[in-house]
Amino acid sequence: MGQVLSKLTGDFPELTPSKLRFLEERGLVHPSRTPSGYRKFSQNDLSRLRLILTMQRDCYLPLAVIKDYLNDVDAGLNPPMPGTGLAGGASILQTGRRLSRDDLTREAGATPMLVQDAFSASVLVPAETYGEDSLVVLKALVELQRSGIEPRHLRGFRQATERELGLIESALMPVARRRDPSSRAKVAEMAMEIAGQLEVVRSSLIRSALGRIAP
């Protein structure tokens, strides 16, 4: 388990032994066991873990959705990637890469001014390097700008996010009060699950509201 952590925590610093055990308990990863009972992770297990963690981090998918997707893959099917409509998982496995600000700006087709405006509006957070999620957001901002929607118009998104975070924190308070390592891992997983369900509700409300624009 220590070797697994050393290989993955660079891209996923939130990964802990407790979280690994939790993912195993939920049936998302199936390491073999040595005669003495120690877990033994293969290269396929590492790839599977990287995919699971990437889908959580970059796509905010609940574990139940990820498990259904992996079950279909294990069955020899070629299911669409949840939330994308794209078949296969090869592309998402590449999202562990990190981009400099210049690389992020270039790949998104953005201007330095748009990136700075995104920082000012708190739609993007300044950092030394950026992941695939930031690239997706910046590409969306480029397209929105073409429709006359600037980052400053999206300041309310950050406020809405903070309100949702408050809901999640309140829901998890009973578990968070426990101080044992397994509870901390459970809080992290439950937070992702709740965030995923909130995303489902938000998307549904937007789709319903669009009917008023183009009935």
Short mmCIF file of C-alpha atoms in Angstrom, two decimals:
data_model
loop_
_atom_site.label_atom_id
_atom_site.label_comp_id
_atom_site.label_asym_id
_atom_site.label_seq_id
_atom_site.Cartn_x
_atom_site.Cartn_y
_atom_site.Cartn_z
CA MET A 1 0.00 0.00 0.00
CA GLY A 2 2.89 2.33 0.72
CA GLN A 3 4.23 1.84 -2.80
CA VAL A 4 0.81 2.67 -4.25
CA LEU A 5 0.69 5.89 -2.26
CA SER A 6 4.18 6.88 -3.37
CA LYS A 7 3.16 6.45 -7.03
CA LEU A 8 -0.16 8.29 -6.82
CA THR A 9 0.02 10.96 -4.13
CA GLY A 10 1.98 13.29 -6.41
CA ASP A 11 -1.14 13.71 -8.56
CA PHE A 12 -3.64 12.92 -5.79
CA PRO A 13 -2.30 14.34 -2.50
CA GLU A 14 -5.60 13.58 -0.75
CA LEU A 15 -5.05 9.83 -1.17
CA THR A 16 -4.49 8.02 2.14
CA PRO A 17 -4.39 4.38 3.27
CA SER A 18 -7.87 4.85 4.69
CA LYS A 19 -9.19 6.01 1.33
CA LEU A 20 -7.58 3.05 -0.43
CA ARG A 21 -9.25 0.67 2.01
CA PHE A 22 -12.56 2.52 1.54
CA LEU A 23 -12.39 2.14 -2.25
CA GLU A 24 -11.70 -1.56 -1.80
CA GLU A 25 -14.61 -1.93 0.63
CA ARG A 26 -16.91 -0.27 -1.91
CA GLY A 27 -15.82 -2.78 -4.55
CA LEU A 28 -14.13 -0.34 -6.92
CA VAL A 29 -10.69 -1.93 -6.76
CA HIS A 30 -9.77 -5.55 -6.08
CA PRO A 31 -6.12 -6.03 -5.06
CA SER A 32 -4.94 -9.58 -4.58
CA ARG A 33 -3.64 -10.81 -1.22
CA THR A 34 -0.35 -12.40 -0.29
CA PRO A 35 -0.42 -15.58 1.85
CA SER A 36 0.24 -13.37 4.88
CA GLY A 37 -2.75 -11.15 4.05
CA TYR A 38 -1.02 -8.08 2.64
CA ARG A 39 -2.66 -6.29 -0.29
CA LYS A 40 -0.85 -6.61 -3.60
CA PHE A 41 -1.68 -4.03 -6.27
CA SER A 42 -0.88 -4.79 -9.91
CA GLN A 43 -0.20 -2.24 -12.65
CA ASN A 44 -3.81 -2.69 -13.75
CA ASP A 45 -4.92 -1.87 -10.20
CA LEU A 46 -2.81 1.30 -10.29
CA SER A 47 -4.35 2.34 -13.61
CA ARG A 48 -7.81 1.64 -12.25
CA LEU A 49 -7.12 3.69 -9.13
CA ARG A 50 -5.80 6.57 -11.23
CA LEU A 51 -8.97 6.46 -13.35
CA ILE A 52 -11.24 6.40 -10.27
CA LEU A 53 -9.44 9.29 -8.59
CA THR A 54 -9.37 11.32 -11.81
CA MET A 55 -13.09 10.82 -12.39
CA GLN A 56 -13.76 11.98 -8.85
CA ARG A 57 -11.45 14.98 -8.97
CA ASP A 58 -12.04 16.26 -12.48
CA CYS A 59 -15.62 15.13 -13.18
CA TYR A 60 -17.06 15.22 -9.63
CA LEU A 61 -18.69 11.86 -10.20
CA PRO A 62 -20.23 9.90 -7.31
CA LEU A 63 -18.64 6.54 -6.54
CA ALA A 64 -21.84 4.72 -7.46
CA VAL A 65 -21.66 6.16 -10.99
CA ILE A 66 -17.96 5.31 -11.28
CA LYS A 67 -18.61 1.76 -10.08
CA ASP A 68 -21.37 1.22 -12.65
CA TYR A 69 -19.04 2.46 -15.39
CA LEU A 70 -16.21 0.17 -14.26
CA ASN A 71 -18.57 -2.80 -14.02
CA ASP A 72 -19.53 -2.24 -17.67
CA VAL A 73 -15.85 -2.00 -18.64
CA ASP A 74 -15.11 -5.22 -16.72
CA ALA A 75 -17.94 -6.91 -18.60
CA GLY A 76 -16.21 -6.16 -21.90
CA LEU A 77 -18.51 -3.32 -22.90
CA ASN A 78 -17.41 0.09 -24.20
CA PRO A 79 -19.64 2.42 -22.17
CA PRO A 80 -19.64 6.19 -22.65
CA MET A 81 -17.62 8.07 -20.08
CA PRO A 82 -20.14 9.32 -17.46
CA GLY A 83 -20.98 12.95 -17.97
CA THR A 84 -19.21 13.20 -21.33
CA GLY A 85 -21.00 10.91 -23.76
CA LEU A 86 -17.57 9.73 -24.96
CA ALA A 87 -16.89 6.03 -25.20
CA GLY A 88 -13.86 4.50 -23.54
CA GLY A 89 -11.65 5.72 -20.72
CA ALA A 90 -8.36 6.42 -22.46
CA SER A 91 -8.75 10.18 -22.60
CA ILE A 92 -9.52 10.66 -18.96
CA LEU A 93 -6.48 8.65 -17.96
CA GLN A 94 -4.37 11.45 -19.40
CA THR A 95 -5.83 14.11 -17.13
CA GLY A 96 -3.17 13.63 -14.48
CA ARG A 97 -0.93 16.01 -16.45
CA ARG A 98 -0.19 19.46 -15.10
CA LEU A 99 -0.01 22.63 -17.17
CA SER A 100 1.82 25.89 -16.64
CA ARG A 101 -0.19 29.09 -16.96
CA ASP A 102 1.26 29.69 -20.43
CA ASP A 103 0.39 26.14 -21.51
CA LEU A 104 -3.10 26.48 -20.06
CA THR A 105 -3.67 29.74 -21.92
CA ARG A 106 -2.35 28.39 -25.21
CA GLU A 107 -4.25 25.08 -25.15
CA ALA A 108 -7.52 26.80 -24.26
CA GLY A 109 -7.10 29.36 -27.04
CA ALA A 110 -7.46 32.11 -24.45
CA THR A 111 -5.76 35.46 -24.01
CA PRO A 112 -3.71 36.38 -20.92
CA MET A 113 -6.33 39.06 -20.18
CA LEU A 114 -9.13 36.47 -20.11
CA VAL A 115 -7.12 34.31 -17.71
CA GLN A 116 -6.52 37.30 -15.45
CA ASP A 117 -10.21 38.21 -15.57
CA ALA A 118 -11.06 34.62 -14.60
CA PHE A 119 -8.77 34.94 -11.59
CA SER A 120 -10.33 38.27 -10.61
CA ALA A 121 -13.83 36.78 -10.81
CA SER A 122 -12.68 33.71 -8.78
CA VAL A 123 -13.78 31.40 -11.59
CA LEU A 124 -10.21 30.11 -11.73
CA VAL A 125 -7.76 30.04 -8.83
CA PRO A 126 -4.13 31.08 -9.46
CA ALA A 127 -1.68 28.22 -8.96
CA GLU A 128 1.76 27.08 -10.00
CA THR A 129 0.30 24.39 -12.27
CA TYR A 130 -3.18 23.56 -13.53
CA GLY A 131 -5.06 20.33 -14.24
CA GLU A 132 -7.47 19.24 -16.92
CA ASP A 133 -10.42 20.68 -15.01
CA SER A 134 -8.95 24.19 -15.25
CA LEU A 135 -8.39 23.67 -18.97
CA VAL A 136 -12.02 22.65 -19.49
CA VAL A 137 -13.22 25.71 -17.55
CA LEU A 138 -10.98 28.10 -19.48
CA LYS A 139 -12.11 26.65 -22.82
CA ALA A 140 -15.71 27.25 -21.71
CA LEU A 141 -14.83 30.83 -20.79
CA VAL A 142 -13.38 31.36 -24.27
CA GLU A 143 -16.64 30.19 -25.85
CA LEU A 144 -18.75 32.24 -23.44
CA GLN A 145 -16.73 35.34 -24.26
CA ARG A 146 -17.66 34.90 -27.92
CA SER A 147 -21.30 35.18 -26.82
CA GLY A 148 -20.59 38.32 -24.84
CA ILE A 149 -20.42 36.61 -21.43
CA GLU A 150 -17.32 37.69 -19.50
CA PRO A 151 -15.83 36.15 -16.33
CA ARG A 152 -17.09 39.13 -14.30
CA HIS A 153 -20.63 38.06 -15.16
CA LEU A 154 -19.96 34.74 -13.39
CA ARG A 155 -19.00 36.10 -9.97
CA GLY A 156 -22.23 34.66 -8.57
CA PHE A 157 -20.99 31.17 -9.42
CA ARG A 158 -18.38 31.40 -6.65
CA GLN A 159 -21.02 32.52 -4.16
CA ALA A 160 -23.30 29.66 -5.18
CA THR A 161 -20.40 27.25 -4.75
CA GLU A 162 -19.77 28.52 -1.23
CA ARG A 163 -23.45 28.00 -0.38
CA GLU A 164 -23.30 24.44 -1.69
CA LEU A 165 -20.15 23.84 0.34
CA GLY A 166 -22.02 24.98 3.41
CA LEU A 167 -24.77 22.45 2.68
CA ILE A 168 -22.23 19.66 2.31
CA GLU A 169 -20.41 20.61 5.51
CA SER A 170 -23.69 20.67 7.46
CA ALA A 171 -24.71 17.27 6.11
CA LEU A 172 -21.36 15.73 7.03
CA MET A 173 -21.02 17.31 10.48
CA PRO A 174 -22.01 14.16 12.43
CA VAL A 175 -19.37 12.06 10.66
CA ALA A 176 -16.75 14.83 10.65
CA ARG A 177 -16.89 15.07 14.43
CA ARG A 178 -15.37 11.62 14.69
CA ARG A 179 -11.59 11.83 14.70
CA ASP A 180 -10.60 8.35 13.55
CA PRO A 181 -8.87 7.93 10.15
CA SER A 182 -11.68 5.85 8.64
CA SER A 183 -14.17 8.65 9.37
CA ARG A 184 -11.96 11.19 7.60
CA ALA A 185 -11.87 8.97 4.53
CA LYS A 186 -15.63 8.51 4.71
CA VAL A 187 -16.17 12.28 4.92
CA ALA A 188 -14.10 12.81 1.77
CA GLU A 189 -16.04 10.19 -0.18
CA MET A 190 -19.44 11.33 1.08
CA ALA A 191 -18.58 14.92 0.14
CA MET A 192 -17.90 13.84 -3.43
CA GLU A 193 -21.12 11.83 -3.50
CA ILE A 194 -23.21 14.80 -2.30
CA ALA A 195 -21.47 17.17 -4.71
CA GLY A 196 -22.30 14.82 -7.56
CA GLN A 197 -25.97 14.70 -6.59
CA LEU A 198 -26.11 18.51 -6.31
CA GLU A 199 -24.66 18.69 -9.82
CA VAL A 200 -27.47 16.42 -11.06
CA VAL A 201 -30.10 18.73 -9.53
CA ARG A 202 -28.40 21.87 -10.87
CA SER A 203 -28.16 20.47 -14.40
CA SER A 204 -31.80 19.42 -14.33
CA LEU A 205 -32.93 22.89 -13.22
CA ILE A 206 -30.93 24.53 -16.00
CA ARG A 207 -32.35 22.18 -18.63
CA SER A 208 -35.89 22.89 -17.40
CA ALA A 209 -35.29 26.63 -17.41
CA LEU A 210 -33.99 26.54 -20.98
CA GLY A 211 -37.47 25.57 -22.05
CA ARG A 212 -38.58 29.13 -21.26
CA ILE A 213 -35.99 30.50 -23.72
CA ALA A 214 -36.69 28.11 -26.57
CA PRO A 215 -40.09 26.51 -25.88
#
